[in-house]
């Protein structure tokens, strides 16, 4: 029994990061960005956020900002620390697990923010909520102090800035095109949500906003092809509390191309939502 190691959440993530983000190459690096954005997407799917800004700074720092409700900062009864710190340091602590705050959610089901925090050399959270601006800093997932009030706020939302840990990922280098493709998908899957990606080092910027949602996504996939009907077929339906959207458009090709998503996550291996 003495030889059995028991690792806490942070230690487990840093010891075996690939178990949580798939790899520690550039794909894993990008996964950190997506997991933070997924938190904002959850707010959008709940009707509480319509703008997300992701900025890659020249020094490799990623900053993700939304205009959602802001992560709560009150003391969480189960941990006796702030709800913000609980979300940022405890696996499976997100509101998406409670079944009340979010009916749908994407990402790693509550572990995303804490995993990104554990795999960052430093991370800062700013929350705009109840007319006040709050802040908390972390190093390699460890809080550097309590949540503090640093000013006033005229709006609401959350801003998370982090620097991926080079001890784990090596040299930090983000691929703008890969990030923009995924963020474009997220914007298509959440109609009327504006997602902006900026790369300050390369001086690149793209903004995605689609009123048509997945019908626009189908048009995008069929760009440059001769289509059999101009308007994609769109079928939305809710069954037992589950919302399903289907869009399709025939073209002159011989092969079919099918993309399926569950709560904004690309299910490349399909599943019951695809097969029925």
Short mmCIF file of C-alpha atoms in Angstrom, two decimals:
data_model
loop_
_atom_site.label_atom_id
_atom_site.label_comp_id
_atom_site.label_asym_id
_atom_site.label_seq_id
_atom_site.Cartn_x
_atom_site.Cartn_y
_atom_site.Cartn_z
CA UNK A 1 0.00 0.00 0.00
CA UNK A 2 2.89 2.37 0.73
CA UNK A 3 3.97 2.15 -2.93
CA UNK A 4 0.66 3.51 -4.24
CA UNK A 5 0.92 7.16 -5.27
CA UNK A 6 -2.09 9.40 -4.72
CA UNK A 7 -1.95 12.51 -6.88
CA UNK A 8 -4.12 15.59 -6.40
CA UNK A 9 -5.86 17.17 -9.35
CA UNK A 10 -3.10 19.64 -10.21
CA UNK A 11 -0.28 17.13 -9.74
CA UNK A 12 -2.09 14.51 -11.83
CA UNK A 13 -2.61 16.96 -14.69
CA UNK A 14 1.01 18.11 -14.72
CA UNK A 15 2.32 14.54 -14.44
CA UNK A 16 0.12 13.16 -17.25
CA UNK A 17 -1.10 16.13 -19.33
CA UNK A 18 -1.88 14.00 -22.39
CA UNK A 19 -4.64 12.26 -20.44
CA UNK A 20 -6.46 15.59 -20.26
CA UNK A 21 -5.61 17.46 -23.47
CA UNK A 22 -4.64 14.63 -25.82
CA UNK A 23 -1.00 15.58 -26.43
CA UNK A 24 1.68 18.10 -25.51
CA UNK A 25 2.48 19.12 -29.08
CA UNK A 26 0.89 22.08 -30.87
CA UNK A 27 -2.50 20.35 -30.87
CA UNK A 28 -2.42 20.18 -27.09
CA UNK A 29 -1.31 23.79 -26.94
CA UNK A 30 -4.30 24.78 -29.07
CA UNK A 31 -6.54 22.67 -26.84
CA UNK A 32 -5.74 25.01 -23.95
CA UNK A 33 -7.17 27.89 -25.96
CA UNK A 34 -10.28 25.95 -26.92
CA UNK A 35 -11.00 24.89 -23.35
CA UNK A 36 -11.00 28.49 -22.14
CA UNK A 37 -13.18 29.53 -25.08
CA UNK A 38 -15.58 26.65 -24.31
CA UNK A 39 -16.36 28.33 -20.99
CA UNK A 40 -17.47 31.42 -22.89
CA UNK A 41 -19.36 29.26 -25.39
CA UNK A 42 -21.32 27.79 -22.47
CA UNK A 43 -22.38 31.31 -21.57
CA UNK A 44 -23.39 31.95 -25.19
CA UNK A 45 -25.44 28.74 -25.37
CA UNK A 46 -27.24 29.90 -22.22
CA UNK A 47 -28.09 33.19 -23.92
CA UNK A 48 -25.81 35.26 -21.68
CA UNK A 49 -22.90 36.09 -24.03
CA UNK A 50 -22.69 37.29 -27.63
CA UNK A 51 -19.03 38.38 -27.96
CA UNK A 52 -15.75 36.54 -27.44
CA UNK A 53 -12.32 38.02 -28.12
CA UNK A 54 -9.21 35.83 -28.22
CA UNK A 55 -5.83 37.57 -28.44
CA UNK A 56 -2.43 35.94 -28.93
CA UNK A 57 0.20 38.38 -27.69
CA UNK A 58 3.72 38.62 -29.05
CA UNK A 59 5.12 37.04 -25.88
CA UNK A 60 2.91 33.93 -26.26
CA UNK A 61 0.33 34.98 -23.70
CA UNK A 62 -3.26 34.13 -24.67
CA UNK A 63 -6.07 36.39 -23.48
CA UNK A 64 -9.71 35.30 -23.83
CA UNK A 65 -12.46 37.76 -22.96
CA UNK A 66 -16.24 37.48 -23.05
CA UNK A 67 -19.25 39.58 -22.10
CA UNK A 68 -21.04 36.84 -20.17
CA UNK A 69 -22.19 37.00 -16.56
CA UNK A 70 -18.73 36.62 -15.04
CA UNK A 71 -17.60 33.65 -12.95
CA UNK A 72 -19.10 33.97 -9.43
CA UNK A 73 -16.68 35.07 -6.72
CA UNK A 74 -18.76 34.20 -3.66
CA UNK A 75 -17.54 31.50 -1.26
CA UNK A 76 -18.42 28.01 -2.46
CA UNK A 77 -19.97 25.99 0.42
CA UNK A 78 -18.33 22.70 -0.59
CA UNK A 79 -14.76 24.04 -0.68
CA UNK A 80 -14.93 27.09 1.62
CA UNK A 81 -13.08 29.08 -1.05
CA UNK A 82 -14.42 31.39 -3.73
CA UNK A 83 -16.42 29.83 -6.54
CA UNK A 84 -13.86 31.34 -8.92
CA UNK A 85 -10.95 29.57 -7.23
CA UNK A 86 -12.95 26.35 -7.04
CA UNK A 87 -13.60 26.41 -10.78
CA UNK A 88 -9.98 27.26 -11.58
CA UNK A 89 -8.35 24.64 -9.32
CA UNK A 90 -10.75 21.72 -8.89
CA UNK A 91 -11.46 19.09 -11.54
CA UNK A 92 -15.17 18.60 -12.28
CA UNK A 93 -16.09 21.76 -10.38
CA UNK A 94 -17.68 23.72 -13.24
CA UNK A 95 -21.31 24.85 -13.22
CA UNK A 96 -21.88 22.58 -16.21
CA UNK A 97 -21.92 19.61 -13.79
CA UNK A 98 -24.75 20.93 -11.66
CA UNK A 99 -27.45 20.60 -14.29
CA UNK A 100 -28.95 23.98 -13.38
CA UNK A 101 -26.74 26.72 -14.75
CA UNK A 102 -26.12 25.22 -18.20
CA UNK A 103 -28.49 22.94 -20.07
CA UNK A 104 -25.76 22.31 -22.64
CA UNK A 105 -22.02 22.73 -22.49
CA UNK A 106 -18.89 21.94 -24.44
CA UNK A 107 -15.31 21.05 -23.64
CA UNK A 108 -13.98 18.67 -21.02
CA UNK A 109 -17.14 18.73 -18.87
CA UNK A 110 -15.89 20.89 -16.04
CA UNK A 111 -12.18 20.06 -16.02
CA UNK A 112 -11.13 22.51 -18.76
CA UNK A 113 -10.37 25.68 -16.80
CA UNK A 114 -8.52 23.86 -14.02
CA UNK A 115 -6.48 21.85 -16.55
CA UNK A 116 -5.44 24.99 -18.43
CA UNK A 117 -4.51 26.58 -15.11
CA UNK A 118 -2.39 23.60 -14.04
CA UNK A 119 -0.55 23.56 -17.40
CA UNK A 120 0.21 27.29 -17.43
CA UNK A 121 3.32 28.89 -15.96
CA UNK A 122 0.98 31.67 -14.86
CA UNK A 123 -2.67 32.57 -15.26
CA UNK A 124 -4.74 35.60 -14.33
CA UNK A 125 -8.52 35.83 -14.11
CA UNK A 126 -10.42 39.11 -14.15
CA UNK A 127 -14.15 39.01 -13.46
CA UNK A 128 -16.55 41.87 -14.08
CA UNK A 129 -19.63 41.23 -11.99
CA UNK A 130 -22.10 43.17 -9.82
CA UNK A 131 -20.48 46.48 -10.77
CA UNK A 132 -17.04 45.42 -9.53
CA UNK A 133 -13.80 44.14 -11.07
CA UNK A 134 -12.20 41.15 -9.35
CA UNK A 135 -8.82 39.51 -9.95
CA UNK A 136 -6.92 36.39 -8.95
CA UNK A 137 -3.46 35.18 -10.01
CA UNK A 138 -2.04 31.66 -10.26
CA UNK A 139 1.34 30.04 -10.91
CA UNK A 140 1.31 26.50 -12.32
CA UNK A 141 -2.23 26.17 -11.00
CA UNK A 142 -1.46 27.38 -7.47
CA UNK A 143 -3.35 30.47 -6.23
CA UNK A 144 -1.04 33.35 -5.37
CA UNK A 145 -3.58 34.93 -3.07
CA UNK A 146 -7.30 35.39 -2.54
CA UNK A 147 -9.70 36.92 -5.04
CA UNK A 148 -9.33 40.67 -4.66
CA UNK A 149 -11.43 43.62 -5.77
CA UNK A 150 -9.32 45.86 -8.02
CA UNK A 151 -11.84 48.38 -9.33
CA UNK A 152 -15.29 49.05 -10.68
CA UNK A 153 -16.94 47.59 -13.77
CA UNK A 154 -19.71 49.00 -15.95
CA UNK A 155 -20.39 45.67 -17.67
CA UNK A 156 -20.08 41.95 -16.95
CA UNK A 157 -17.81 39.21 -18.23
CA UNK A 158 -14.65 37.19 -17.66
CA UNK A 159 -11.12 37.70 -18.97
CA UNK A 160 -8.56 34.90 -18.63
CA UNK A 161 -4.91 35.45 -19.56
CA UNK A 162 -2.40 32.60 -19.44
CA UNK A 163 1.07 31.59 -20.58
CA UNK A 164 1.41 27.90 -21.42
CA UNK A 165 4.20 26.29 -19.40
CA UNK A 166 7.33 25.73 -21.51
CA UNK A 167 8.39 22.99 -19.09
CA UNK A 168 5.54 20.96 -20.56
CA UNK A 169 5.03 22.28 -24.10
CA UNK A 170 8.48 23.53 -25.02
CA UNK A 171 8.52 26.67 -27.14
CA UNK A 172 5.05 28.19 -27.30
CA UNK A 173 3.96 28.70 -30.90
CA UNK A 174 0.33 29.00 -31.97
CA UNK A 175 -0.87 28.42 -35.54
CA UNK A 176 -3.24 31.26 -36.41
CA UNK A 177 -4.94 29.37 -39.25
CA UNK A 178 -5.64 26.28 -37.13
CA UNK A 179 -7.09 28.38 -34.32
CA UNK A 180 -9.19 30.44 -36.72
CA UNK A 181 -10.65 27.33 -38.37
CA UNK A 182 -11.82 25.96 -35.03
CA UNK A 183 -13.17 29.30 -33.85
CA UNK A 184 -15.01 29.67 -37.17
CA UNK A 185 -16.67 26.30 -36.49
CA UNK A 186 -17.71 27.49 -33.03
CA UNK A 187 -19.24 30.65 -34.52
CA UNK A 188 -21.18 28.63 -37.10
CA UNK A 189 -22.48 26.32 -34.37
CA UNK A 190 -23.64 29.29 -32.26
CA UNK A 191 -25.49 31.64 -34.56
CA UNK A 192 -25.29 35.35 -33.85
CA UNK A 193 -22.24 34.87 -31.62
CA UNK A 194 -19.28 37.07 -32.58
CA UNK A 195 -15.85 35.50 -32.11
CA UNK A 196 -12.76 37.56 -32.88
CA UNK A 197 -9.21 36.15 -33.07
CA UNK A 198 -6.19 38.46 -33.02
CA UNK A 199 -2.51 37.57 -33.37
CA UNK A 200 -0.53 40.64 -32.36
CA UNK A 201 2.82 39.18 -33.41
CA UNK A 202 1.73 38.34 -36.96
CA UNK A 203 -0.68 41.30 -37.13
CA UNK A 204 -3.51 38.98 -38.17
CA UNK A 205 -7.14 39.35 -37.21
CA UNK A 206 -10.34 37.52 -38.13
CA UNK A 207 -13.89 38.03 -36.90
CA UNK A 208 -16.59 35.40 -37.27
CA UNK A 209 -20.31 36.11 -37.02
CA UNK A 210 -23.01 34.06 -38.74
CA UNK A 211 -26.72 34.78 -38.50
CA UNK A 212 -27.58 31.55 -40.33
CA UNK A 213 -25.73 29.21 -37.98
CA UNK A 214 -25.10 25.73 -39.38
CA UNK A 215 -26.82 26.51 -42.70
CA UNK A 216 -23.98 28.95 -43.30
CA UNK A 217 -21.53 26.21 -42.27
CA UNK A 218 -22.94 23.91 -44.97
CA UNK A 219 -22.58 26.68 -47.55
CA UNK A 220 -18.99 27.16 -46.40
CA UNK A 221 -18.28 23.44 -46.84
CA UNK A 222 -19.81 23.50 -50.33
CA UNK A 223 -17.99 26.62 -51.48
CA UNK A 224 -16.58 26.22 -55.00
CA UNK A 225 -18.89 23.29 -55.78
CA UNK A 226 -21.98 23.11 -57.96
CA UNK A 227 -24.94 22.63 -55.61
CA UNK A 228 -28.27 21.02 -56.53
CA UNK A 229 -30.33 23.51 -54.53
CA UNK A 230 -29.35 27.00 -53.46
CA UNK A 231 -30.86 26.95 -49.96
CA UNK A 232 -29.59 24.25 -47.56
CA UNK A 233 -32.24 22.05 -45.98
CA UNK A 234 -32.49 22.95 -42.30
CA UNK A 235 -34.33 20.90 -39.66
CA UNK A 236 -34.37 22.03 -36.01
CA UNK A 237 -36.14 19.94 -33.37
CA UNK A 238 -36.29 19.42 -29.62
CA UNK A 239 -36.88 15.92 -28.27
CA UNK A 240 -37.15 15.29 -24.52
CA UNK A 241 -35.16 18.43 -23.76
CA UNK A 242 -32.45 17.68 -26.33
CA UNK A 243 -32.08 20.21 -29.14
CA UNK A 244 -31.07 18.79 -32.51
CA UNK A 245 -30.16 20.79 -35.61
CA UNK A 246 -29.55 19.26 -39.04
CA UNK A 247 -28.47 21.08 -42.19
CA UNK A 248 -27.66 19.50 -45.55
CA UNK A 249 -27.16 20.49 -49.16
CA UNK A 250 -26.57 18.24 -52.16
CA UNK A 251 -23.77 18.98 -54.62
CA UNK A 252 -22.54 17.39 -57.85
CA UNK A 253 -19.89 15.25 -56.13
CA UNK A 254 -19.93 11.48 -55.71
CA UNK A 255 -18.72 11.34 -52.10
CA UNK A 256 -20.63 12.46 -49.04
CA UNK A 257 -19.12 14.67 -46.35
CA UNK A 258 -20.67 14.52 -42.90
CA UNK A 259 -19.70 16.57 -39.85
CA UNK A 260 -21.29 15.92 -36.47
CA UNK A 261 -21.03 17.89 -33.25
CA UNK A 262 -22.30 17.40 -29.71
CA UNK A 263 -22.41 20.59 -27.65
CA UNK A 264 -19.93 22.24 -30.05
CA UNK A 265 -17.42 19.39 -29.78
CA UNK A 266 -16.53 17.79 -33.13
CA UNK A 267 -17.40 14.09 -32.80
CA UNK A 268 -15.10 12.78 -35.50
CA UNK A 269 -16.07 9.16 -34.76
CA UNK A 270 -19.79 9.85 -35.00
CA UNK A 271 -22.14 8.44 -32.40
CA UNK A 272 -25.81 7.85 -31.66
CA UNK A 273 -26.62 11.48 -32.44
CA UNK A 274 -25.48 10.76 -36.01
CA UNK A 275 -26.69 7.19 -36.54
CA UNK A 276 -30.02 7.68 -34.74
#
